[in-house]
Amino acid sequence: LVRLHPGQRPVHLARLGGFYKLRAYRHAHAWVGNTRGLGQYLVEQGLPESHVHVVGNFVDPPSSLDARELAALKASLGLAESRVLLGVGRLHPYKGWEDLLRAFARLPARTGNTPLHLIMVGDGPLREALLALCRELGLNDRVHWLGWQNDPGRYYQLADVSVCASTYETLGNVILEAWANRALVVSTRAQGPLELIRDSENGLLAPPGNPAGLAEVLQRALDLAPDARAAMIAAGAEEIRRHYTEAAIVAKYVDLYALLRDQAGNGPGLDNK
């Protein structure tokens, strides 16, 4: 699996996807963070800037549903004539789901003559607490808990708005997934999403930990004119095409591996830690 030329030593590359404690990673020769903020964190923690690199995540191309398939999916959920907000992710405190439920409770139950519903895809330690809050807010008839789904792509495709409500988020893969599935994105201004979203261009940004502020931005998203909505969705899809395909990310890693190989073979380089 691994073959080294005579006199060539291995290079240990550590890849981090969160703001972890670095004790288990400091022995590496070089480090990759998946956001600029994470790269800066690694430098601030004392790792040499010349050996810290940033390479993002990629998302797989989705299997697109046609209009008939989407209509059938909505009908199967009892949402045939409804508009849909979508939350996807682990039911964990950092994900801001309590804020999303409270924001959703502030929105009118109907937009015009059309009912408004919320689909929640995912599972986690807050499930029972969130179900209890949903009952307390009187939302049981309008919130649909679908649990873990191996293929959430079809739910992004039927959603009018995909919501990332996180109070803490290193990157925001759900934003990349939503863009890939041509969904309109509303996200809080958590650190990772701020690196991805240009407000009102490829998504809409809301204050974190603020249900009233999130509700206001969700209403703006629902009220967008068709051409503005289409332009925002197209801009998100273009971000994926240019920066977050498998080919784009693998190419960055190949370039990085070539750089590390050359540094390892040309004197001190990677030893200057």
PDB file of N, CA, C and O in Angstrom, residues 89-93 95-102 120 122-140 143 145:
ATOM      1  N   GLY A  89     -29.900  17.526  10.006  1.00  0.00           N
ATOM      2  CA  GLY A  89     -28.700  17.457  10.831  1.00  0.00           C
ATOM      3  C   GLY A  89     -28.936  16.742  12.138  1.00  0.00           C
ATOM      4  O   GLY A  89     -30.050  16.320  12.466  1.00  0.00           O
ATOM      5  N   ARG A  90     -27.859  16.613  12.884  1.00  0.00           N
ATOM      6  CA  ARG A  90     -27.914  15.940  14.177  1.00  0.00           C
ATOM      7  C   ARG A  90     -28.709  16.800  15.156  1.00  0.00           C
ATOM      8  O   ARG A  90     -28.569  18.036  15.176  1.00  0.00           O
ATOM      9  N   LEU A  91     -29.522  16.160  15.967  1.00  0.00           N
ATOM     10  CA  LEU A  91     -30.314  16.884  16.965  1.00  0.00           C
ATOM     11  C   LEU A  91     -29.428  17.120  18.189  1.00  0.00           C
ATOM     12  O   LEU A  91     -29.488  16.417  19.192  1.00  0.00           O
ATOM     13  N   HIS A  92     -28.624  18.162  18.078  1.00  0.00           N
ATOM     14  CA  HIS A  92     -27.573  18.480  19.048  1.00  0.00           C
ATOM     15  C   HIS A  92     -27.688  19.959  19.395  1.00  0.00           C
ATOM     16  O   HIS A  92     -28.112  20.775  18.558  1.00  0.00           O
ATOM     17  N   PRO A  93     -27.308  20.358  20.629  1.00  0.00           N
ATOM     18  CA  PRO A  93     -27.470  21.764  21.017  1.00  0.00           C
ATOM     19  C   PRO A  93     -26.818  22.768  20.074  1.00  0.00           C
ATOM     20  O   PRO A  93     -27.357  23.862  19.861  1.00  0.00           O
ATOM     21  N   LYS A  95     -26.707  22.834  16.985  1.00  0.00           N
ATOM     22  CA  LYS A  95     -27.400  22.975  15.703  1.00  0.00           C
ATOM     23  C   LYS A  95     -28.564  23.971  15.746  1.00  0.00           C
ATOM     24  O   LYS A  95     -29.162  24.271  14.713  1.00  0.00           O
ATOM     25  N   GLY A  96     -28.908  24.466  16.917  1.00  0.00           N
ATOM     26  CA  GLY A  96     -29.899  25.542  17.007  1.00  0.00           C
ATOM     27  C   GLY A  96     -31.330  25.129  16.705  1.00  0.00           C
ATOM     28  O   GLY A  96     -32.150  25.980  16.325  1.00  0.00           O
ATOM     29  N   TRP A  97     -31.661  23.851  16.897  1.00  0.00           N
ATOM     30  CA  TRP A  97     -33.021  23.413  16.536  1.00  0.00           C
ATOM     31  C   TRP A  97     -34.095  24.021  17.421  1.00  0.00           C
ATOM     32  O   TRP A  97     -35.215  24.263  16.960  1.00  0.00           O
ATOM     33  N   GLU A  98     -33.782  24.266  18.682  1.00  0.00           N
ATOM     34  CA  GLU A  98     -34.766  24.937  19.536  1.00  0.00           C
ATOM     35  C   GLU A  98     -35.080  26.325  18.981  1.00  0.00           C
ATOM     36  O   GLU A  98     -36.249  26.739  18.929  1.00  0.00           O
ATOM     37  N   ASP A  99     -34.051  27.031  18.532  1.00  0.00           N
ATOM     38  CA  ASP A  99     -34.262  28.355  17.932  1.00  0.00           C
ATOM     39  C   ASP A  99     -35.131  28.240  16.677  1.00  0.00           C
ATOM     40  O   ASP A  99     -35.997  29.084  16.434  1.00  0.00           O
ATOM     41  N   LEU A 100     -34.895  27.194  15.870  1.00  0.00           N
ATOM     42  CA  LEU A 100     -35.686  27.033  14.656  1.00  0.00           C
ATOM     43  C   LEU A 100     -37.148  26.775  14.987  1.00  0.00           C
ATOM     44  O   LEU A 100     -38.046  27.352  14.359  1.00  0.00           O
ATOM     45  N   LEU A 101     -37.414  25.921  15.973  1.00  0.00           N
ATOM     46  CA  LEU A 101     -38.804  25.659  16.350  1.00  0.00           C
ATOM     47  C   LEU A 101     -39.477  26.939  16.850  1.00  0.00           C
ATOM     48  O   LEU A 101     -40.632  27.223  16.492  1.00  0.00           O
ATOM     49  N   ARG A 102     -38.771  27.703  17.650  1.00  0.00           N
ATOM     50  CA  ARG A 102     -39.367  28.943  18.178  1.00  0.00           C
ATOM     51  C   ARG A 102     -39.560  29.962  17.054  1.00  0.00           C
ATOM     52  O   ARG A 102     -40.542  30.717  17.054  1.00  0.00           O
ATOM     53  N   MET A 120     -38.151  17.955   9.663  1.00  0.00           N
ATOM     54  CA  MET A 120     -36.894  17.773  10.380  1.00  0.00           C
ATOM     55  C   MET A 120     -36.332  16.408  10.038  1.00  0.00           C
ATOM     56  O   MET A 120     -36.969  15.383  10.282  1.00  0.00           O
ATOM     57  N   GLY A 122     -33.156  13.939  10.722  1.00  0.00           N
ATOM     58  CA  GLY A 122     -31.993  13.699  11.566  1.00  0.00           C
ATOM     59  C   GLY A 122     -32.403  13.150  12.915  1.00  0.00           C
ATOM     60  O   GLY A 122     -33.589  13.100  13.257  1.00  0.00           O
ATOM     61  N   ASP A 123     -31.407  12.746  13.679  1.00  0.00           N
ATOM     62  CA  ASP A 123     -31.649  12.190  15.010  1.00  0.00           C
ATOM     63  C   ASP A 123     -30.519  12.640  15.911  1.00  0.00           C
ATOM     64  O   ASP A 123     -29.514  13.192  15.444  1.00  0.00           O
ATOM     65  N   GLY A 124     -30.668  12.405  17.216  1.00  0.00           N
ATOM     66  CA  GLY A 124     -29.621  12.818  18.132  1.00  0.00           C
ATOM     67  C   GLY A 124     -30.114  12.945  19.550  1.00  0.00           C
ATOM     68  O   GLY A 124     -31.291  12.678  19.848  1.00  0.00           O
ATOM     69  N   PRO A 125     -29.253  13.389  20.456  1.00  0.00           N
ATOM     70  CA  PRO A 125     -29.581  13.385  21.886  1.00  0.00           C
ATOM     71  C   PRO A 125     -30.697  14.333  22.300  1.00  0.00           C
ATOM     72  O   PRO A 125     -31.283  14.150  23.369  1.00  0.00           O
ATOM     73  N   LEU A 126     -31.014  15.332  21.485  1.00  0.00           N
ATOM     74  CA  LEU A 126     -32.069  16.286  21.856  1.00  0.00           C
ATOM     75  C   LEU A 126     -33.450  15.892  21.337  1.00  0.00           C
ATOM     76  O   LEU A 126     -34.400  16.657  21.506  1.00  0.00           O
ATOM     77  N   ARG A 127     -33.578  14.729  20.743  1.00  0.00           N
ATOM     78  CA  ARG A 127     -34.848  14.374  20.095  1.00  0.00           C
ATOM     79  C   ARG A 127     -36.031  14.526  21.047  1.00  0.00           C
ATOM     80  O   ARG A 127     -37.017  15.186  20.714  1.00  0.00           O
ATOM     81  N   GLU A 128     -35.983  13.909  22.206  1.00  0.00           N
ATOM     82  CA  GLU A 128     -37.143  13.940  23.117  1.00  0.00           C
ATOM     83  C   GLU A 128     -37.413  15.357  23.607  1.00  0.00           C
ATOM     84  O   GLU A 128     -38.575  15.776  23.707  1.00  0.00           O
ATOM     85  N   ALA A 129     -36.358  16.117  23.911  1.00  0.00           N
ATOM     86  CA  ALA A 129     -36.556  17.494  24.367  1.00  0.00           C
ATOM     87  C   ALA A 129     -37.175  18.346  23.267  1.00  0.00           C
ATOM     88  O   ALA A 129     -38.045  19.193  23.537  1.00  0.00           O
ATOM     89  N   LEU A 130     -36.768  18.139  22.026  1.00  0.00           N
ATOM     90  CA  LEU A 130     -37.321  18.914  20.917  1.00  0.00           C
ATOM     91  C   LEU A 130     -38.766  18.508  20.632  1.00  0.00           C
ATOM     92  O   LEU A 130     -39.603  19.363  20.308  1.00  0.00           O
ATOM     93  N   LEU A 131     -39.057  17.231  20.754  1.00  0.00           N
ATOM     94  CA  LEU A 131     -40.449  16.795  20.589  1.00  0.00           C
ATOM     95  C   LEU A 131     -41.334  17.438  21.656  1.00  0.00           C
ATOM     96  O   LEU A 131     -42.467  17.854  21.371  1.00  0.00           O
ATOM     97  N   ALA A 132     -40.834  17.515  22.884  1.00  0.00           N
ATOM     98  CA  ALA A 132     -41.603  18.144  23.964  1.00  0.00           C
ATOM     99  C   ALA A 132     -41.806  19.631  23.683  1.00  0.00           C
ATOM    100  O   ALA A 132     -42.902  20.173  23.896  1.00  0.00           O
ATOM    101  N   LEU A 133     -40.765  20.316  23.199  1.00  0.00           N
ATOM    102  CA  LEU A 133     -40.894  21.732  22.864  1.00  0.00           C
ATOM    103  C   LEU A 133     -41.894  21.917  21.727  1.00  0.00           C
ATOM    104  O   LEU A 133     -42.690  22.872  21.736  1.00  0.00           O
ATOM    105  N   CYS A 134     -41.855  21.036  20.767  1.00  0.00           N
ATOM    106  CA  CYS A 134     -42.803  21.103  19.649  1.00  0.00           C
ATOM    107  C   CYS A 134     -44.237  21.033  20.154  1.00  0.00           C
ATOM    108  O   CYS A 134     -45.112  21.805  19.718  1.00  0.00           O
ATOM    109  N   ARG A 135     -44.501  20.128  21.084  1.00  0.00           N
ATOM    110  CA  ARG A 135     -45.846  20.026  21.670  1.00  0.00           C
ATOM    111  C   ARG A 135     -46.192  21.301  22.437  1.00  0.00           C
ATOM    112  O   ARG A 135     -47.299  21.823  22.323  1.00  0.00           O
ATOM    113  N   GLU A 136     -45.222  21.794  23.212  1.00  0.00           N
ATOM    114  CA  GLU A 136     -45.451  22.998  24.018  1.00  0.00           C
ATOM    115  C   GLU A 136     -45.806  24.197  23.145  1.00  0.00           C
ATOM    116  O   GLU A 136     -46.651  25.028  23.518  1.00  0.00           O
ATOM    117  N   LEU A 137     -45.181  24.282  21.971  1.00  0.00           N
ATOM    118  CA  LEU A 137     -45.419  25.407  21.063  1.00  0.00           C
ATOM    119  C   LEU A 137     -46.654  25.207  20.191  1.00  0.00           C
ATOM    120  O   LEU A 137     -46.997  26.097  19.401  1.00  0.00           O
ATOM    121  N   GLY A 138     -47.315  24.068  20.337  1.00  0.00           N
ATOM    122  CA  GLY A 138     -48.518  23.798  19.546  1.00  0.00           C
ATOM    123  C   GLY A 138     -48.235  23.546  18.083  1.00  0.00           C
ATOM    124  O   GLY A 138     -49.071  23.867  17.223  1.00  0.00           O
ATOM    125  N   LEU A 139     -47.074  22.929  17.784  1.00  0.00           N
ATOM    126  CA  LEU A 139     -46.648  22.751  16.397  1.00  0.00           C
ATOM    127  C   LEU A 139     -46.772  21.317  15.896  1.00  0.00           C
ATOM    128  O   LEU A 139     -46.327  21.018  14.777  1.00  0.00           O
ATOM    129  N   ASN A 140     -47.340  20.430  16.679  1.00  0.00           N
ATOM    130  CA  ASN A 140     -47.335  19.015  16.292  1.00  0.00           C
ATOM    131  C   ASN A 140     -47.939  18.754  14.921  1.00  0.00           C
ATOM    132  O   ASN A 140     -47.509  17.849  14.212  1.00  0.00           O
ATOM    133  N   VAL A 143     -45.067  20.166  12.154  1.00  0.00           N
ATOM    134  CA  VAL A 143     -43.666  19.739  12.147  1.00  0.00           C
ATOM    135  C   VAL A 143     -43.619  18.230  11.959  1.00  0.00           C
ATOM    136  O   VAL A 143     -44.313  17.488  12.662  1.00  0.00           O
ATOM    137  N   TRP A 145     -41.192  14.903  11.879  1.00  0.00           N
ATOM    138  CA  TRP A 145     -39.909  14.378  12.326  1.00  0.00           C
ATOM    139  C   TRP A 145     -39.627  13.081  11.570  1.00  0.00           C
ATOM    140  O   TRP A 145     -40.224  12.038  11.851  1.00  0.00           O
TER     141      TRP A 145
END
